[in-house]
Amino acid sequence: MKITKEKLTLISLSLEGVFNYKDFVMIDKYAGGYDKFWDLSPICIENLFPRAVEKRNRIMKILLNPQEYKKRIIDLDTQCQILTIFDDCYPESLKNIYDPPFVLYVKGSLRWDIPLVAMVGARKASSYGKWAAREFSRKLVKKGIGIVSGLAYGIDALSHEGALEGDGYTIGVLGCGIDHIYPAANSKIYERVLRTGAIISEYPPGFSPQKHYFPARNRIISGISNGVFIIEAGEKSGSLITADFAMEQGREVYALPGHITHSLSYGTNQLIQDGAKMVLKPEDIVDEFESKQLLKKTVCSESNDFPNLSVKEHQLVKLISKKETSIDELVYLMDLPVWEINSMITVLELKGMVTTMGGRLFTSVR
């Protein structure tokens, strides 16, 4: 990753973990651009945050130690992908919400070339909800729709599992750093998602789960998705926060109806009464996506030679197809960290696009 002054500013601020969307916007306007952040004087910073002593101190800490932050970013870049809001691979749909995260930390392979539906619901799900989460996600991925959820207990975990059982694509959005597996009981699902999907968070690695992180995380779940499907939700379920975000962002909200006497159906039944689309079978969402031509979109595809590949996967396959290539060569040619090359190769092997040819050499099988 090439660290421009702009990127150094955004990621350094993100690493401090105390600056929100409005702070980022104010800093940009006050400095005259993120690249000019490094020219701010102590007086300017005091005027920018007159009552926020901690934020002033954090900014001074960054300004006094630019090389330290640059080193931290370089180290992080070997562990994960860091996307700023100005990067080409930052999801356009997320960029357009009211308060997008300025930085995303990613493990695994991002795909924006397929439609995505968020599936969320109760942590203490009923047998009905558990069945629906697994069954619907498994069938939706068979139709080419990716599943987004929060890797929490209950509906979230089962939605990811169903997608994996259907050999589909799934994204887990965390309310902590991507190096934290929370809850720990979902470690196996976390690892399985990483093999063919992605784990993302706006919180830097090292940040432990905090109660207030999770509602904020929900805006990302809905923000990267084309629609949000609520499986089960009680009267005060956090899933209803995701539904609210979806409506604010102009996303379609779908809900699974339930028995009127069951507490976990109160939220979903209320959503339907308030105008959410009732879903009785996976085909209801598929038909909706097809009517909106979402199943035909190819946002990240550069060529029809390799359908259903991300831009980076497409580039890698093109390079490999010319000759047997080592991982070191791919790292150099694509200017990407080793972990990301390895992650893409794993995904492409599962797709049958590449194969190992002894040692660490790979060749296209197409």
XYZ file of C-alpha atoms in Angstrom:
366
model
C 0.000 0.000 0.000
C 1.320 3.434 -0.938
C 0.890 5.716 2.054
C 0.022 9.199 0.823
C -0.332 12.123 3.226
C -4.098 11.778 2.892
C -4.039 8.079 3.803
C -1.613 8.692 6.639
C -4.026 11.258 8.076
C -7.156 9.125 7.813
C -5.631 5.903 9.125
C -3.720 7.642 11.936
C -6.937 9.288 13.142
C -8.722 5.948 12.873
C -6.057 4.209 14.965
C -6.806 6.555 17.863
C -10.422 5.354 17.950
C -11.981 8.561 19.333
C -12.834 10.476 16.166
C -16.295 10.151 14.636
C -17.646 11.010 11.193
C -18.281 14.673 12.083
C -14.733 15.009 13.429
C -13.269 13.707 10.168
C -15.389 16.168 8.167
C -14.422 19.104 10.410
C -10.727 18.272 10.199
C -10.940 18.128 6.403
C -12.668 21.508 6.171
C -10.514 23.234 8.783
C -7.207 21.965 7.401
C -8.205 22.517 3.769
C -7.774 18.848 2.906
C -6.556 15.736 4.690
C -3.137 16.081 3.081
C -2.758 19.474 4.815
C -3.597 18.036 8.237
C 0.118 17.827 9.000
C 0.452 21.621 8.772
C -2.058 22.317 11.569
C -0.694 24.408 14.438
C -1.529 23.869 18.133
C -3.713 27.004 18.048
C -5.645 25.643 15.051
C -6.217 22.358 16.853
C -7.472 24.159 19.960
C -9.899 26.161 17.816
C -11.012 22.978 16.089
C -11.775 21.128 19.347
C -12.159 23.865 21.992
C -13.864 21.625 24.555
C -12.550 18.187 23.602
C -9.219 17.996 25.418
C -8.698 14.303 24.705
C -9.189 14.772 20.965
C -6.764 17.714 20.930
C -4.175 15.623 22.743
C -4.647 12.705 20.345
C -4.132 14.973 17.326
C -0.991 16.492 18.833
C 0.301 12.987 19.509
C -0.190 12.103 15.827
C 1.385 15.332 14.552
C 4.443 14.892 16.754
C 5.003 11.252 15.723
C 4.193 10.845 12.002
C 6.888 8.231 11.420
C 5.636 6.129 14.325
C 2.134 6.083 12.833
C 3.499 5.351 9.383
C 5.374 2.360 10.796
C 2.222 1.116 12.543
C 0.306 1.356 9.277
C 3.023 -0.500 7.361
C 2.956 -3.258 10.004
C -0.848 -3.465 9.848
C -0.733 -3.674 6.069
C 1.046 -7.019 6.382
C -1.837 -8.363 8.497
C -4.915 -6.995 6.762
C -6.184 -4.773 3.997
C -6.790 -1.142 4.976
C -9.304 0.767 2.872
C -9.961 4.481 3.124
C -13.124 6.093 1.842
C -11.186 7.420 -1.158
C -9.925 4.011 -2.324
C -11.419 2.445 -5.457
C -12.319 -0.792 -3.666
C -14.178 0.977 -0.857
C -17.848 0.025 -1.404
C -19.723 2.785 -3.222
C -22.973 1.927 -1.444
C -21.338 2.468 1.954
C -19.694 5.682 0.830
C -23.122 7.156 0.153
C -24.703 6.605 3.591
C -25.137 9.456 6.073
C -22.073 8.684 8.217
C -19.739 6.244 6.435
C -16.620 4.981 8.194
C -13.567 6.724 6.770
C -11.431 3.607 7.220
C -12.222 -0.107 6.951
C -9.979 -2.968 8.084
C -10.434 -6.146 6.068
C -9.376 -9.787 6.200
C -10.253 -12.151 3.390
C -11.532 -11.340 -0.089
C -13.965 -8.535 -0.771
C -16.470 -8.919 -3.576
C -18.733 -6.106 -4.693
C -19.605 -7.799 -8.003
C -22.572 -9.724 -6.568
C -25.706 -8.500 -4.785
C -25.644 -8.749 -1.007
C -28.442 -9.229 1.497
C -27.957 -8.695 5.216
C -29.505 -11.376 7.417
C -29.823 -10.538 11.094
C -31.969 -11.507 14.050
C -32.207 -12.671 17.630
C -29.179 -14.087 19.431
C -31.395 -16.479 21.408
C -33.278 -17.669 18.358
C -36.147 -20.137 18.318
C -35.945 -23.421 16.411
C -38.070 -21.749 13.715
C -35.637 -18.845 13.421
C -32.605 -21.129 13.394
C -34.090 -23.227 10.608
C -35.030 -20.155 8.562
C -31.608 -18.497 8.886
C -29.715 -21.545 7.687
C -32.218 -22.589 5.010
C -32.770 -19.142 3.489
C -29.072 -18.216 3.390
C -28.129 -21.569 1.857
C -30.697 -21.151 -0.913
C -29.976 -17.463 -1.516
C -26.268 -18.056 -2.152
C -27.209 -20.783 -4.639
C -28.885 -17.993 -6.616
C -25.777 -15.828 -6.570
C -26.627 -13.589 -3.616
C -23.988 -13.018 -0.927
C -24.880 -12.951 2.774
C -23.844 -10.192 5.197
C -24.205 -10.569 8.954
C -22.524 -9.750 12.254
C -20.969 -13.067 13.356
C -22.947 -12.916 16.616
C -24.720 -15.793 18.342
C -27.964 -17.122 16.934
C -29.334 -15.866 13.624
C -26.072 -14.178 12.569
C -23.940 -17.297 12.992
C -26.538 -19.539 11.351
C -26.870 -17.186 8.384
C -23.113 -17.408 7.822
C -23.228 -21.194 8.228
C -26.020 -21.558 5.688
C -24.071 -19.478 3.179
C -20.981 -21.622 3.695
C -23.000 -24.832 3.370
C -24.295 -23.516 0.060
C -20.716 -22.809 -1.108
C -21.595 -19.130 -1.251
C -20.002 -15.831 -0.360
C -20.471 -14.212 3.045
C -19.153 -11.147 4.889
C -18.920 -10.798 8.663
C -19.018 -7.248 10.051
C -17.539 -6.918 13.537
C -18.082 -4.536 16.422
C -14.411 -4.855 17.407
C -11.037 -5.204 15.712
C -10.813 -7.924 13.065
C -8.229 -9.739 15.178
C -10.823 -10.323 17.909
C -13.136 -13.291 17.512
C -16.277 -12.282 19.350
C -17.983 -14.245 20.649
C -15.093 -16.695 21.039
C -17.482 -19.617 20.548
C -17.821 -18.585 16.903
C -14.107 -19.068 16.159
C -14.714 -21.949 13.739
C -17.288 -19.950 11.770
C -14.882 -16.976 11.729
C -12.140 -19.120 10.185
C -14.523 -20.647 7.632
C -15.811 -17.232 6.579
C -12.220 -16.067 6.060
C -11.453 -18.913 3.652
C -13.910 -17.787 0.992
C -15.408 -14.548 2.274
C -14.356 -11.521 4.292
C -14.306 -10.084 7.801
C -14.506 -6.294 8.047
C -14.603 -3.636 10.757
C -14.184 0.105 11.132
C -12.299 -0.561 14.376
C -8.537 -1.119 14.126
C -6.948 -4.435 15.094
C -6.419 -4.539 18.838
C -9.748 -2.908 19.685
C -11.764 -5.145 21.991
C -15.577 -5.374 21.795
C -17.443 -2.488 23.430
C -21.193 -2.263 23.946
C -21.559 0.984 21.966
C -19.595 -0.396 18.990
C -22.345 -2.806 17.976
C -25.181 -0.383 17.123
C -22.672 1.617 15.032
C -21.544 -1.615 13.358
C -25.131 -2.202 12.191
C -25.043 0.789 9.823
C -22.197 -0.938 7.954
C -24.111 -4.216 7.741
C -27.014 -2.437 6.051
C -24.782 0.032 4.209
C -22.909 -2.579 2.169
C -26.072 -4.586 1.477
C -28.757 -4.216 -1.170
C -31.436 -5.225 1.314
C -31.848 -6.276 4.943
C -33.736 -9.425 5.974
C -34.821 -9.636 9.618
C -35.414 -13.258 10.655
C -36.505 -12.873 14.276
C -36.611 -9.847 16.555
C -38.111 -9.088 19.923
C -39.675 -5.754 20.760
C -36.316 -4.139 21.637
C -34.015 -6.248 19.480
C -30.794 -4.751 18.146
C -31.827 -6.122 14.759
C -34.459 -3.398 14.611
C -31.626 -0.850 14.736
C -30.261 -2.447 11.569
C -33.728 -2.203 10.005
C -33.886 1.493 10.936
C -30.474 2.111 9.373
C -31.589 0.262 6.239
C -34.663 2.457 5.860
C -32.602 5.624 6.412
C -30.153 4.430 3.753
C -32.882 3.634 1.238
C -32.429 -0.137 1.457
C -35.347 -2.550 1.180
C -36.316 -4.189 4.471
C -37.606 -7.771 4.432
C -39.056 -9.634 7.394
C -40.030 -13.204 8.185
C -43.488 -13.396 9.784
C -43.902 -15.372 12.975
C -46.527 -16.535 15.439
C -48.305 -13.538 16.961
C -47.915 -14.908 20.494
C -44.142 -15.474 20.232
C -42.001 -12.678 21.692
C -39.299 -13.158 19.030
C -41.855 -12.472 16.305
C -43.047 -9.161 17.727
C -40.377 -7.102 15.969
C -40.643 -8.795 12.585
C -44.443 -8.750 12.578
C -44.354 -5.059 13.513
C -41.924 -4.358 10.664
C -44.300 -6.026 8.212
C -47.204 -4.011 9.596
C -45.104 -0.851 9.140
C -44.332 -1.627 5.495
C -41.447 -4.101 5.379
C -41.801 -6.754 2.691
C -43.007 -10.077 4.039
C -40.814 -13.000 3.005
C -42.260 -16.502 2.965
C -39.621 -18.242 0.857
C -36.104 -17.468 -0.476
C -37.530 -16.919 -3.955
C -39.307 -13.804 -2.672
C -35.950 -12.066 -2.207
C -34.522 -13.567 -5.399
C -37.498 -12.292 -7.411
C -37.139 -8.854 -5.832
C -33.433 -8.686 -6.670
C -34.080 -9.886 -10.210
C -36.783 -7.255 -10.717
C -34.244 -4.607 -9.699
C -31.624 -6.229 -11.978
C -29.310 -6.637 -9.000
C -28.418 -10.190 -9.972
C -26.992 -8.918 -13.235
C -24.728 -6.229 -11.863
C -20.957 -6.521 -12.385
C -19.545 -3.669 -10.357
C -16.041 -5.065 -9.908
C -15.753 -7.261 -12.977
C -13.267 -6.084 -15.614
C -13.758 -8.811 -18.167
C -16.242 -11.445 -19.180
C -13.384 -13.936 -19.520
C -13.491 -14.557 -15.783
C -17.020 -14.013 -14.455
C -17.744 -13.707 -10.727
C -14.226 -12.579 -9.855
C -13.243 -9.391 -8.075
C -10.923 -6.969 -9.860
C -7.882 -8.211 -7.942
C -8.767 -11.887 -8.461
C -9.177 -11.202 -12.169
C -5.746 -9.527 -12.326
C -4.130 -12.409 -10.452
C -5.636 -15.046 -12.756
C -4.499 -13.058 -15.796
C -0.932 -12.950 -14.465
C -0.902 -16.643 -13.574
C -2.357 -17.658 -16.937
C 0.714 -16.289 -18.724
C 3.243 -18.468 -16.867
C 3.881 -20.335 -13.657
C 4.355 -17.632 -11.055
C 5.693 -17.572 -7.508
C 3.976 -15.817 -4.638
C 6.912 -13.393 -4.359
C 6.461 -12.437 -8.007
C 2.738 -11.869 -7.478
C 3.432 -9.700 -4.422
C 5.792 -7.576 -6.527
C 3.644 -7.405 -9.670
C 0.389 -6.619 -7.867
C 1.914 -4.463 -5.110
C -0.100 -6.329 -2.478
C 0.859 -7.893 0.882
C 1.607 -11.615 1.061
C -1.471 -12.346 3.205
C -3.796 -10.895 0.570
C -2.168 -12.860 -2.271
C -2.429 -16.071 -0.217
C -6.071 -15.340 0.591
C -6.946 -14.812 -3.076
C -5.107 -17.962 -4.134
C -7.098 -19.991 -1.586
C -10.372 -18.581 -2.935
C -9.341 -19.181 -6.554
C -8.301 -22.768 -5.776
C -11.729 -23.395 -4.271
C -13.281 -21.927 -7.416
C -11.142 -24.231 -9.544
C -9.360 -21.318 -11.210
C -5.788 -22.092 -10.119
C -3.778 -25.072 -8.937
C -0.463 -25.601 -7.141
C 2.410 -26.742 -9.335
C 4.984 -27.773 -6.748
C 6.564 -25.562 -4.157
C 4.862 -22.186 -4.177
C 4.189 -21.963 -7.902
C 0.714 -21.585 -9.330
C -0.797 -21.795 -12.754
C -4.246 -21.141 -14.190
C -6.319 -24.266 -14.831
C -8.626 -22.531 -17.284
